[in-house]
Amino acid sequence: MARDRFAPDFDPDCGDGVLTNATHDIVIGRWQGLRDLLRVTGADWLARGHRIRLLAQACASTSTAESWLAAEPYSADALVLRAATETARAFNLAIAAGRGTPIDPHRVDTAVTACLQAAEAYLDDPTPWISLISVARLYPSGVRRQELGRWWDELHARDPYSVEGHLQVLHYYSSRWHGSNGLMYDFARDAAGVAPPGSALPVLVQYARVEEYRAAVDAADGDRRASAALGQHWKHDGAVSDVRRTWQRWIVGRSDDTVHPGELRDLNYLAHAACLAGLPEVAVPLLRMLDRRGTRTPWSYTGEAEQQFTKWRKEFRVRA
């Protein structure tokens, strides 16, 4: 009998079925499913952050978050979702305006105010602080170092090993926003260095590698010589060592083999880096862990996502 043809699964909810059900409610304007989902999620910060981020993206083009808040104005969960939704809306405006074109600062101020209100309503939740650090990137000159540092301290006190929280700071420090490659890598390596065994924080270095690549592609802008040099971006000694180091600190140090929806993107970033670094001893077990479960980024940065994901499985002879 012929073997089934491999087809990757790029589920935008990363296999989180209850999140998918709640997202369907948004389409018809029902907010009760969102309330129930966040209530049962509770203080599982990994799952909560994943769900809030994706719910906010779905709510950004609707009035569902506002309908919930109007019905339950003192709901901390509703305030947290509204803050994340305002953040998503601000980023949607920035994307529509085009890179380098500032958006109305009032829209950024609105998101910041919503984040601070949410943080006051749900004192233990790191999620509003993640949204706050994220939207800070949209100010043309960023925010004062002391202010960013204060927001970071609040986040770190609530969830010191939050990959999403660290990732927002990493983006802020990148050369495409308000920093440099050096500052970005320093932050990623410092975070990785203090992470306990089994923590996913070492993968920040792979996120930084992708950010550096994206900035280099933008800078090359059709320059063939510069574009050719990008071929070594993933394969030089430092990049290869970084992949091995993340593998050892994160994957080898894990005590749980389950791949949670909130860490699926992180695992894809490490698998992508291992494939492009030419490290089958790392890439193969990672691709087996993922099975069909891909995330469009980072694969889409180096080609068509489905094609890339499938190509590397075939290259390393990973069976479905």
PDB file of C-alpha atoms in Angstrom:
ATOM      1  CA  MET A   1       0.000   0.000   0.000  1.00  0.00           C
ATOM      2  CA  ALA A   2       1.364   3.444  -0.911  1.00  0.00           C
ATOM      3  CA  ARG A   3       2.557   5.601   1.937  1.00  0.00           C
ATOM      4  CA  ASP A   4       0.394   8.667   2.580  1.00  0.00           C
ATOM      5  CA  ARG A   5       1.912  11.847   1.198  1.00  0.00           C
ATOM      6  CA  PHE A   6       3.208  14.083   3.980  1.00  0.00           C
ATOM      7  CA  ALA A   7       1.196  17.272   4.457  1.00  0.00           C
ATOM      8  CA  PRO A   8       2.202  19.747   7.161  1.00  0.00           C
ATOM      9  CA  ASP A   9      -0.445  21.156   9.483  1.00  0.00           C
ATOM     10  CA  PHE A  10      -0.122  24.923   9.916  1.00  0.00           C
ATOM     11  CA  ASP A  11      -2.989  25.315  12.366  1.00  0.00           C
ATOM     12  CA  PRO A  12      -2.933  29.001  13.412  1.00  0.00           C
ATOM     13  CA  ASP A  13      -4.080  27.964  16.903  1.00  0.00           C
ATOM     14  CA  CYS A  14      -1.224  25.425  17.182  1.00  0.00           C
ATOM     15  CA  GLY A  15      -3.554  22.536  17.967  1.00  0.00           C
ATOM     16  CA  ASP A  16      -5.346  24.340  20.807  1.00  0.00           C
ATOM     17  CA  GLY A  17      -8.840  23.039  20.091  1.00  0.00           C
ATOM     18  CA  VAL A  18     -10.673  24.949  22.822  1.00  0.00           C
ATOM     19  CA  LEU A  19      -9.060  28.160  21.566  1.00  0.00           C
ATOM     20  CA  THR A  20     -10.311  27.379  18.056  1.00  0.00           C
ATOM     21  CA  ASN A  21     -13.838  26.971  19.395  1.00  0.00           C
ATOM     22  CA  ALA A  22     -13.649  30.303  21.216  1.00  0.00           C
ATOM     23  CA  THR A  23     -12.301  32.004  18.090  1.00  0.00           C
ATOM     24  CA  HIS A  24     -15.357  30.815  16.173  1.00  0.00           C
ATOM     25  CA  ASP A  25     -17.488  32.677  18.732  1.00  0.00           C
ATOM     26  CA  ILE A  26     -15.724  35.916  17.821  1.00  0.00           C
ATOM     27  CA  VAL A  27     -16.924  35.610  14.226  1.00  0.00           C
ATOM     28  CA  ILE A  28     -20.547  35.649  15.354  1.00  0.00           C
ATOM     29  CA  GLY A  29     -19.982  38.307  18.011  1.00  0.00           C
ATOM     30  CA  ARG A  30     -20.325  36.057  21.075  1.00  0.00           C
ATOM     31  CA  TRP A  31     -18.021  36.922  23.954  1.00  0.00           C
ATOM     32  CA  GLN A  32     -19.201  34.306  26.454  1.00  0.00           C
ATOM     33  CA  GLY A  33     -16.914  31.638  24.987  1.00  0.00           C
ATOM     34  CA  LEU A  34     -13.910  33.917  25.500  1.00  0.00           C
ATOM     35  CA  ARG A  35     -14.875  34.489  29.122  1.00  0.00           C
ATOM     36  CA  ASP A  36     -15.258  30.764  29.763  1.00  0.00           C
ATOM     37  CA  LEU A  37     -11.956  29.938  28.052  1.00  0.00           C
ATOM     38  CA  LEU A  38      -9.917  32.457  30.017  1.00  0.00           C
ATOM     39  CA  ARG A  39     -11.627  31.458  33.248  1.00  0.00           C
ATOM     40  CA  VAL A  40     -10.577  27.813  32.872  1.00  0.00           C
ATOM     41  CA  THR A  41      -7.090  28.794  31.664  1.00  0.00           C
ATOM     42  CA  GLY A  42      -6.479  30.569  34.965  1.00  0.00           C
ATOM     43  CA  ALA A  43      -2.885  31.261  35.930  1.00  0.00           C
ATOM     44  CA  ASP A  44      -1.292  28.888  33.413  1.00  0.00           C
ATOM     45  CA  TRP A  45       0.751  31.779  32.010  1.00  0.00           C
ATOM     46  CA  LEU A  46       2.094  29.880  29.001  1.00  0.00           C
ATOM     47  CA  ALA A  47      -1.379  28.860  27.835  1.00  0.00           C
ATOM     48  CA  ARG A  48      -2.908  32.196  28.844  1.00  0.00           C
ATOM     49  CA  GLY A  49      -0.364  34.240  26.923  1.00  0.00           C
ATOM     50  CA  HIS A  50      -0.762  32.055  23.832  1.00  0.00           C
ATOM     51  CA  ARG A  51      -4.561  32.288  23.968  1.00  0.00           C
ATOM     52  CA  ILE A  52      -4.731  36.026  24.694  1.00  0.00           C
ATOM     53  CA  ARG A  53      -2.357  36.790  21.819  1.00  0.00           C
ATOM     54  CA  LEU A  54      -4.354  34.819  19.252  1.00  0.00           C
ATOM     55  CA  LEU A  55      -7.754  35.908  20.576  1.00  0.00           C
ATOM     56  CA  ALA A  56      -6.617  39.531  20.337  1.00  0.00           C
ATOM     57  CA  GLN A  57      -5.619  39.090  16.710  1.00  0.00           C
ATOM     58  CA  ALA A  58      -9.077  37.692  15.966  1.00  0.00           C
ATOM     59  CA  CYS A  59     -10.835  40.410  17.999  1.00  0.00           C
ATOM     60  CA  ALA A  60      -8.905  43.267  16.375  1.00  0.00           C
ATOM     61  CA  SER A  61     -11.286  43.545  13.418  1.00  0.00           C
ATOM     62  CA  THR A  62     -14.450  43.114  15.503  1.00  0.00           C
ATOM     63  CA  SER A  63     -16.162  44.742  18.483  1.00  0.00           C
ATOM     64  CA  THR A  64     -16.354  41.499  20.492  1.00  0.00           C
ATOM     65  CA  ALA A  65     -13.828  42.574  23.144  1.00  0.00           C
ATOM     66  CA  GLU A  66     -15.738  45.837  23.631  1.00  0.00           C
ATOM     67  CA  SER A  67     -19.055  43.979  23.853  1.00  0.00           C
ATOM     68  CA  TRP A  68     -17.673  41.789  26.623  1.00  0.00           C
ATOM     69  CA  LEU A  69     -16.296  44.779  28.502  1.00  0.00           C
ATOM     70  CA  ALA A  70     -19.595  46.645  28.161  1.00  0.00           C
ATOM     71  CA  ALA A  71     -21.436  43.642  29.633  1.00  0.00           C
ATOM     72  CA  GLU A  72     -18.863  43.041  32.396  1.00  0.00           C
ATOM     73  CA  PRO A  73     -16.967  46.307  32.924  1.00  0.00           C
ATOM     74  CA  TYR A  74     -15.108  45.020  35.991  1.00  0.00           C
ATOM     75  CA  SER A  75     -13.944  41.750  34.453  1.00  0.00           C
ATOM     76  CA  ALA A  76     -10.155  41.547  34.716  1.00  0.00           C
ATOM     77  CA  ASP A  77     -10.033  39.010  31.877  1.00  0.00           C
ATOM     78  CA  ALA A  78     -12.059  41.336  29.635  1.00  0.00           C
ATOM     79  CA  LEU A  79      -9.712  44.225  30.409  1.00  0.00           C
ATOM     80  CA  VAL A  80      -6.639  42.087  29.653  1.00  0.00           C
ATOM     81  CA  LEU A  81      -8.113  40.956  26.327  1.00  0.00           C
ATOM     82  CA  ARG A  82      -9.120  44.532  25.428  1.00  0.00           C
ATOM     83  CA  ALA A  83      -5.512  45.657  26.077  1.00  0.00           C
ATOM     84  CA  ALA A  84      -4.089  42.931  23.843  1.00  0.00           C
ATOM     85  CA  THR A  85      -6.709  43.738  21.194  1.00  0.00           C
ATOM     86  CA  GLU A  86      -5.787  47.442  21.181  1.00  0.00           C
ATOM     87  CA  THR A  87      -2.146  46.402  20.815  1.00  0.00           C
ATOM     88  CA  ALA A  88      -3.004  44.162  17.860  1.00  0.00           C
ATOM     89  CA  ARG A  89      -4.976  46.988  16.247  1.00  0.00           C
ATOM     90  CA  ALA A  90      -2.040  49.374  16.601  1.00  0.00           C
ATOM     91  CA  PHE A  91       0.265  46.865  14.899  1.00  0.00           C
ATOM     92  CA  ASN A  92      -2.286  46.306  12.134  1.00  0.00           C
ATOM     93  CA  LEU A  93      -2.252  50.062  11.473  1.00  0.00           C
ATOM     94  CA  ALA A  94       1.555  50.071  11.412  1.00  0.00           C
ATOM     95  CA  ILE A  95       1.630  47.195   8.925  1.00  0.00           C
ATOM     96  CA  ALA A  96      -0.911  48.930   6.704  1.00  0.00           C
ATOM     97  CA  ALA A  97       1.072  52.197   6.840  1.00  0.00           C
ATOM     98  CA  GLY A  98       4.278  50.462   5.783  1.00  0.00           C
ATOM     99  CA  ARG A  99       7.654  50.145   7.436  1.00  0.00           C
ATOM    100  CA  GLY A 100       9.123  53.449   8.589  1.00  0.00           C
ATOM    101  CA  THR A 101       5.796  55.302   8.444  1.00  0.00           C
ATOM    102  CA  PRO A 102       4.687  56.368  11.922  1.00  0.00           C
ATOM    103  CA  ILE A 103       1.065  55.930  12.933  1.00  0.00           C
ATOM    104  CA  ASP A 104      -1.089  58.307  14.949  1.00  0.00           C
ATOM    105  CA  PRO A 105       0.579  58.368  18.405  1.00  0.00           C
ATOM    106  CA  HIS A 106      -2.893  58.648  19.939  1.00  0.00           C
ATOM    107  CA  ARG A 107      -3.560  55.055  18.836  1.00  0.00           C
ATOM    108  CA  VAL A 108      -0.401  53.910  20.585  1.00  0.00           C
ATOM    109  CA  ASP A 109      -1.338  55.927  23.690  1.00  0.00           C
ATOM    110  CA  THR A 110      -4.764  54.257  23.672  1.00  0.00           C
ATOM    111  CA  ALA A 111      -3.156  50.803  23.691  1.00  0.00           C
ATOM    112  CA  VAL A 112      -0.714  51.792  26.447  1.00  0.00           C
ATOM    113  CA  THR A 113      -3.546  53.122  28.619  1.00  0.00           C
ATOM    114  CA  ALA A 114      -5.541  49.931  28.085  1.00  0.00           C
ATOM    115  CA  CYS A 115      -2.498  47.843  29.093  1.00  0.00           C
ATOM    116  CA  LEU A 116      -1.965  49.827  32.303  1.00  0.00           C
ATOM    117  CA  GLN A 117      -5.660  49.527  33.202  1.00  0.00           C
ATOM    118  CA  ALA A 118      -5.505  45.766  32.622  1.00  0.00           C
ATOM    119  CA  ALA A 119      -2.360  45.430  34.715  1.00  0.00           C
ATOM    120  CA  GLU A 120      -4.093  47.238  37.583  1.00  0.00           C
ATOM    121  CA  ALA A 121      -7.189  45.046  37.259  1.00  0.00           C
ATOM    122  CA  TYR A 122      -5.302  41.717  37.244  1.00  0.00           C
ATOM    123  CA  LEU A 123      -2.275  42.299  39.445  1.00  0.00           C
ATOM    124  CA  ASP A 124      -0.712  38.838  39.062  1.00  0.00           C
ATOM    125  CA  ASP A 125      -1.041  38.566  35.279  1.00  0.00           C
ATOM    126  CA  PRO A 126       2.141  39.103  33.208  1.00  0.00           C
ATOM    127  CA  THR A 127       0.138  39.374  29.979  1.00  0.00           C
ATOM    128  CA  PRO A 128      -0.664  43.135  30.098  1.00  0.00           C
ATOM    129  CA  TRP A 129       3.020  43.880  30.641  1.00  0.00           C
ATOM    130  CA  ILE A 130       3.901  41.790  27.588  1.00  0.00           C
ATOM    131  CA  SER A 131       1.383  43.795  25.540  1.00  0.00           C
ATOM    132  CA  LEU A 132       2.797  47.030  26.948  1.00  0.00           C
ATOM    133  CA  ILE A 133       6.398  46.217  26.009  1.00  0.00           C
ATOM    134  CA  SER A 134       5.211  45.098  22.585  1.00  0.00           C
ATOM    135  CA  VAL A 135       3.309  48.287  21.741  1.00  0.00           C
ATOM    136  CA  ALA A 136       6.184  50.461  22.996  1.00  0.00           C
ATOM    137  CA  ARG A 137       7.993  49.614  19.758  1.00  0.00           C
ATOM    138  CA  LEU A 138       5.481  51.686  17.813  1.00  0.00           C
ATOM    139  CA  TYR A 139       6.557  54.990  19.313  1.00  0.00           C
ATOM    140  CA  PRO A 140       8.925  56.503  16.702  1.00  0.00           C
ATOM    141  CA  SER A 141      11.704  56.905  19.275  1.00  0.00           C
ATOM    142  CA  GLY A 142      10.647  54.103  21.571  1.00  0.00           C
ATOM    143  CA  VAL A 143      10.216  54.869  25.257  1.00  0.00           C
ATOM    144  CA  ARG A 144      12.638  56.106  27.901  1.00  0.00           C
ATOM    145  CA  ARG A 145      15.042  53.420  29.109  1.00  0.00           C
ATOM    146  CA  GLN A 146      13.821  53.835  32.693  1.00  0.00           C
ATOM    147  CA  GLU A 147      10.219  53.311  31.606  1.00  0.00           C
ATOM    148  CA  LEU A 148      11.006  50.188  29.608  1.00  0.00           C
ATOM    149  CA  GLY A 149      13.081  48.920  32.510  1.00  0.00           C
ATOM    150  CA  ARG A 150      10.202  49.435  34.933  1.00  0.00           C
ATOM    151  CA  TRP A 151       7.763  47.597  32.678  1.00  0.00           C
ATOM    152  CA  TRP A 152      10.283  44.779  32.260  1.00  0.00           C
ATOM    153  CA  ASP A 153      10.723  44.511  36.046  1.00  0.00           C
ATOM    154  CA  GLU A 154       6.947  44.185  36.462  1.00  0.00           C
ATOM    155  CA  LEU A 155       6.789  41.425  33.842  1.00  0.00           C
ATOM    156  CA  HIS A 156       9.844  39.604  35.171  1.00  0.00           C
ATOM    157  CA  ALA A 157       8.437  39.618  38.725  1.00  0.00           C
ATOM    158  CA  ARG A 158       5.322  37.818  37.505  1.00  0.00           C
ATOM    159  CA  ASP A 159       6.795  35.349  34.995  1.00  0.00           C
ATOM    160  CA  PRO A 160      10.611  35.396  34.983  1.00  0.00           C
ATOM    161  CA  TYR A 161      10.966  32.746  32.253  1.00  0.00           C
ATOM    162  CA  SER A 162       8.296  34.008  29.848  1.00  0.00           C
ATOM    163  CA  VAL A 163       9.560  33.428  26.310  1.00  0.00           C
ATOM    164  CA  GLU A 164       6.925  35.741  24.833  1.00  0.00           C
ATOM    165  CA  GLY A 165       7.835  38.509  27.264  1.00  0.00           C
ATOM    166  CA  HIS A 166      11.540  38.170  26.534  1.00  0.00           C
ATOM    167  CA  LEU A 167      10.769  38.032  22.831  1.00  0.00           C
ATOM    168  CA  GLN A 168       9.015  41.403  22.907  1.00  0.00           C
ATOM    169  CA  VAL A 169      12.061  42.981  24.552  1.00  0.00           C
ATOM    170  CA  LEU A 170      14.302  41.276  21.981  1.00  0.00           C
ATOM    171  CA  HIS A 171      12.242  42.789  19.143  1.00  0.00           C
ATOM    172  CA  TYR A 172      12.449  46.201  20.806  1.00  0.00           C
ATOM    173  CA  TYR A 173      16.250  45.932  21.002  1.00  0.00           C
ATOM    174  CA  SER A 174      16.628  44.722  17.403  1.00  0.00           C
ATOM    175  CA  SER A 175      18.136  46.866  14.667  1.00  0.00           C
ATOM    176  CA  ARG A 176      14.788  46.951  12.870  1.00  0.00           C
ATOM    177  CA  TRP A 177      13.295  48.810  15.845  1.00  0.00           C
ATOM    178  CA  HIS A 178      15.159  50.692  18.588  1.00  0.00           C
ATOM    179  CA  GLY A 179      18.455  48.883  19.054  1.00  0.00           C
ATOM    180  CA  SER A 180      21.192  46.975  17.256  1.00  0.00           C
ATOM    181  CA  ASN A 181      22.220  43.414  16.505  1.00  0.00           C
ATOM    182  CA  GLY A 182      24.726  43.574  19.342  1.00  0.00           C
ATOM    183  CA  LEU A 183      22.198  44.766  21.907  1.00  0.00           C
ATOM    184  CA  MET A 184      19.682  42.163  20.741  1.00  0.00           C
ATOM    185  CA  TYR A 185      22.137  39.254  20.953  1.00  0.00           C
ATOM    186  CA  ASP A 186      23.439  40.418  24.331  1.00  0.00           C
ATOM    187  CA  PHE A 187      19.914  40.361  25.719  1.00  0.00           C
ATOM    188  CA  ALA A 188      19.171  36.922  24.217  1.00  0.00           C
ATOM    189  CA  ARG A 189      22.401  35.372  25.506  1.00  0.00           C
ATOM    190  CA  ASP A 190      22.030  36.889  28.969  1.00  0.00           C
ATOM    191  CA  ALA A 191      18.503  35.469  29.250  1.00  0.00           C
ATOM    192  CA  ALA A 192      19.636  32.062  27.985  1.00  0.00           C
ATOM    193  CA  GLY A 193      22.531  32.046  30.437  1.00  0.00           C
ATOM    194  CA  VAL A 194      20.345  32.354  33.531  1.00  0.00           C
ATOM    195  CA  ALA A 195      17.548  30.044  32.349  1.00  0.00           C
ATOM    196  CA  PRO A 196      17.133  26.784  34.299  1.00  0.00           C
ATOM    197  CA  PRO A 197      17.547  23.452  32.452  1.00  0.00           C
ATOM    198  CA  GLY A 198      14.489  22.706  30.365  1.00  0.00           C
ATOM    199  CA  SER A 199      13.491  26.348  29.969  1.00  0.00           C
ATOM    200  CA  ALA A 200      12.835  27.451  26.382  1.00  0.00           C
ATOM    201  CA  LEU A 201      14.608  30.801  26.882  1.00  0.00           C
ATOM    202  CA  PRO A 202      17.804  29.697  25.060  1.00  0.00           C
ATOM    203  CA  VAL A 203      15.776  29.687  21.815  1.00  0.00           C
ATOM    204  CA  LEU A 204      15.821  33.489  22.011  1.00  0.00           C
ATOM    205  CA  VAL A 205      19.208  33.275  20.297  1.00  0.00           C
ATOM    206  CA  GLN A 206      17.514  31.601  17.315  1.00  0.00           C
ATOM    207  CA  TYR A 207      14.858  34.311  17.284  1.00  0.00           C
ATOM    208  CA  ALA A 208      17.685  36.866  17.226  1.00  0.00           C
ATOM    209  CA  ARG A 209      19.311  35.021  14.310  1.00  0.00           C
ATOM    210  CA  VAL A 210      16.063  35.336  12.345  1.00  0.00           C
ATOM    211  CA  GLU A 211      15.743  39.039  13.225  1.00  0.00           C
ATOM    212  CA  GLU A 212      19.302  39.654  12.031  1.00  0.00           C
ATOM    213  CA  TYR A 213      18.537  37.781   8.797  1.00  0.00           C
ATOM    214  CA  ARG A 214      15.399  39.823   8.141  1.00  0.00           C
ATOM    215  CA  ALA A 215      17.297  43.079   8.676  1.00  0.00           C
ATOM    216  CA  ALA A 216      20.072  41.882   6.345  1.00  0.00           C
ATOM    217  CA  VAL A 217      17.553  40.957   3.641  1.00  0.00           C
ATOM    218  CA  ASP A 218      15.991  44.401   3.922  1.00  0.00           C
ATOM    219  CA  ALA A 219      19.421  46.016   3.676  1.00  0.00           C
ATOM    220  CA  ALA A 220      20.475  43.883   0.678  1.00  0.00           C
ATOM    221  CA  ASP A 221      17.461  45.105  -1.322  1.00  0.00           C
ATOM    222  CA  GLY A 222      18.421  43.316  -4.530  1.00  0.00           C
ATOM    223  CA  ASP A 223      22.207  43.560  -4.115  1.00  0.00           C
ATOM    224  CA  ARG A 224      23.362  40.162  -5.451  1.00  0.00           C
ATOM    225  CA  ARG A 225      26.671  40.182  -3.600  1.00  0.00           C
ATOM    226  CA  ALA A 226      24.988  40.970  -0.280  1.00  0.00           C
ATOM    227  CA  SER A 227      22.292  38.390  -0.967  1.00  0.00           C
ATOM    228  CA  ALA A 228      24.896  35.713  -1.697  1.00  0.00           C
ATOM    229  CA  ALA A 229      26.623  36.442   1.627  1.00  0.00           C
ATOM    230  CA  LEU A 230      23.372  35.666   3.445  1.00  0.00           C
ATOM    231  CA  GLY A 231      23.848  31.999   2.549  1.00  0.00           C
ATOM    232  CA  GLN A 232      26.356  31.646   5.387  1.00  0.00           C
ATOM    233  CA  HIS A 233      24.101  33.364   7.899  1.00  0.00           C
ATOM    234  CA  TRP A 234      22.825  30.061   9.326  1.00  0.00           C
ATOM    235  CA  LYS A 235      25.962  27.950   8.838  1.00  0.00           C
ATOM    236  CA  HIS A 236      28.912  29.792  10.349  1.00  0.00           C
ATOM    237  CA  ASP A 237      30.537  28.398  13.486  1.00  0.00           C
ATOM    238  CA  GLY A 238      28.743  30.738  15.867  1.00  0.00           C
ATOM    239  CA  ALA A 239      25.307  29.934  14.461  1.00  0.00           C
ATOM    240  CA  VAL A 240      25.967  26.182  14.585  1.00  0.00           C
ATOM    241  CA  SER A 241      27.264  26.371  18.172  1.00  0.00           C
ATOM    242  CA  ASP A 242      24.204  28.353  19.208  1.00  0.00           C
ATOM    243  CA  VAL A 243      21.857  25.663  17.857  1.00  0.00           C
ATOM    244  CA  ARG A 244      23.714  22.922  19.723  1.00  0.00           C
ATOM    245  CA  ARG A 245      23.716  24.985  22.909  1.00  0.00           C
ATOM    246  CA  THR A 246      19.950  25.620  22.754  1.00  0.00           C
ATOM    247  CA  TRP A 247      19.335  21.928  22.083  1.00  0.00           C
ATOM    248  CA  GLN A 248      21.333  20.946  25.157  1.00  0.00           C
ATOM    249  CA  ARG A 249      19.927  23.567  27.515  1.00  0.00           C
ATOM    250  CA  TRP A 250      16.304  23.374  26.437  1.00  0.00           C
ATOM    251  CA  ILE A 251      15.404  20.059  24.789  1.00  0.00           C
ATOM    252  CA  VAL A 252      17.840  17.714  26.524  1.00  0.00           C
ATOM    253  CA  GLY A 253      16.978  19.406  29.827  1.00  0.00           C
ATOM    254  CA  ARG A 254      13.206  18.947  29.410  1.00  0.00           C
ATOM    255  CA  SER A 255      11.360  16.617  31.768  1.00  0.00           C
ATOM    256  CA  ASP A 256       8.131  16.670  29.726  1.00  0.00           C
ATOM    257  CA  ASP A 257       7.921  15.330  26.168  1.00  0.00           C
ATOM    258  CA  THR A 258       4.583  17.080  25.509  1.00  0.00           C
ATOM    259  CA  VAL A 259       4.730  19.945  23.007  1.00  0.00           C
ATOM    260  CA  HIS A 260       2.262  22.516  24.312  1.00  0.00           C
ATOM    261  CA  PRO A 261       0.524  24.870  21.859  1.00  0.00           C
ATOM    262  CA  GLY A 262       2.208  27.864  23.476  1.00  0.00           C
ATOM    263  CA  GLU A 263       5.693  26.546  22.722  1.00  0.00           C
ATOM    264  CA  LEU A 264       5.079  25.161  19.230  1.00  0.00           C
ATOM    265  CA  ARG A 265       6.418  28.297  17.525  1.00  0.00           C
ATOM    266  CA  ASP A 266       9.570  28.182  19.680  1.00  0.00           C
ATOM    267  CA  LEU A 267      10.193  24.580  18.667  1.00  0.00           C
ATOM    268  CA  ASN A 268       9.754  25.496  15.001  1.00  0.00           C
ATOM    269  CA  TYR A 269      12.364  28.237  15.365  1.00  0.00           C
ATOM    270  CA  LEU A 270      14.917  25.780  16.742  1.00  0.00           C
ATOM    271  CA  ALA A 271      14.076  23.141  14.113  1.00  0.00           C
ATOM    272  CA  HIS A 272      14.394  25.739  11.342  1.00  0.00           C
ATOM    273  CA  ALA A 273      17.796  26.845  12.644  1.00  0.00           C
ATOM    274  CA  ALA A 274      19.007  23.239  12.969  1.00  0.00           C
ATOM    275  CA  CYS A 275      17.949  22.438   9.396  1.00  0.00           C
ATOM    276  CA  LEU A 276      19.653  25.482   7.896  1.00  0.00           C
ATOM    277  CA  ALA A 277      22.759  24.894  10.010  1.00  0.00           C
ATOM    278  CA  GLY A 278      23.029  21.379   8.542  1.00  0.00           C
ATOM    279  CA  LEU A 279      22.731  19.579  11.890  1.00  0.00           C
ATOM    280  CA  PRO A 280      20.718  16.389  11.291  1.00  0.00           C
ATOM    281  CA  GLU A 281      21.523  15.084  14.775  1.00  0.00           C
ATOM    282  CA  VAL A 282      19.479  18.002  16.151  1.00  0.00           C
ATOM    283  CA  ALA A 283      17.035  18.605  13.300  1.00  0.00           C
ATOM    284  CA  VAL A 284      15.754  15.016  12.993  1.00  0.00           C
ATOM    285  CA  PRO A 285      14.551  14.571  16.595  1.00  0.00           C
ATOM    286  CA  LEU A 286      13.045  18.057  16.519  1.00  0.00           C
ATOM    287  CA  LEU A 287      11.161  17.355  13.306  1.00  0.00           C
ATOM    288  CA  ARG A 288       9.923  14.096  14.829  1.00  0.00           C
ATOM    289  CA  MET A 289       8.701  16.005  17.892  1.00  0.00           C
ATOM    290  CA  LEU A 290       6.857  18.421  15.620  1.00  0.00           C
ATOM    291  CA  ASP A 291       5.449  15.703  13.349  1.00  0.00           C
ATOM    292  CA  ARG A 292       3.078  17.665  11.062  1.00  0.00           C
ATOM    293  CA  ARG A 293       2.737  20.665  13.382  1.00  0.00           C
ATOM    294  CA  GLY A 294       4.370  23.675  11.756  1.00  0.00           C
ATOM    295  CA  THR A 295       4.156  27.422  12.307  1.00  0.00           C
ATOM    296  CA  ARG A 296       4.455  29.693   9.296  1.00  0.00           C
ATOM    297  CA  THR A 297       7.238  31.695  10.862  1.00  0.00           C
ATOM    298  CA  PRO A 298      10.178  31.236  10.667  1.00  0.00           C
ATOM    299  CA  TRP A 299       9.903  28.882   7.657  1.00  0.00           C
ATOM    300  CA  SER A 300       8.282  31.601   5.524  1.00  0.00           C
ATOM    301  CA  TYR A 301      11.338  33.861   5.929  1.00  0.00           C
ATOM    302  CA  THR A 302      13.498  31.506   3.881  1.00  0.00           C
ATOM    303  CA  GLY A 303      10.944  30.360   1.309  1.00  0.00           C
ATOM    304  CA  GLU A 304       7.394  29.101   1.040  1.00  0.00           C
ATOM    305  CA  ALA A 305       6.499  27.693   4.455  1.00  0.00           C
ATOM    306  CA  GLU A 306       4.908  24.370   3.467  1.00  0.00           C
ATOM    307  CA  GLN A 307       7.617  23.710   0.900  1.00  0.00           C
ATOM    308  CA  GLN A 308      10.395  24.467   3.366  1.00  0.00           C
ATOM    309  CA  PHE A 309       8.920  22.341   6.137  1.00  0.00           C
ATOM    310  CA  THR A 310       8.400  19.397   3.787  1.00  0.00           C
ATOM    311  CA  LYS A 311      11.748  19.787   2.022  1.00  0.00           C
ATOM    312  CA  TRP A 312      13.789  19.476   5.210  1.00  0.00           C
ATOM    313  CA  ARG A 313      11.880  16.422   6.402  1.00  0.00           C
ATOM    314  CA  LYS A 314      12.646  14.809   3.045  1.00  0.00           C
ATOM    315  CA  GLU A 315      16.268  15.998   3.137  1.00  0.00           C
ATOM    316  CA  PHE A 316      16.838  14.304   6.503  1.00  0.00           C
ATOM    317  CA  ARG A 317      14.585  11.321   5.682  1.00  0.00           C
ATOM    318  CA  VAL A 318      12.171  11.892   8.535  1.00  0.00           C
ATOM    319  CA  ARG A 319       9.245   9.497   8.136  1.00  0.00           C
ATOM    320  CA  ALA A 320       5.645  10.625   8.669  1.00  0.00           C
TER     321      ALA A 320
END
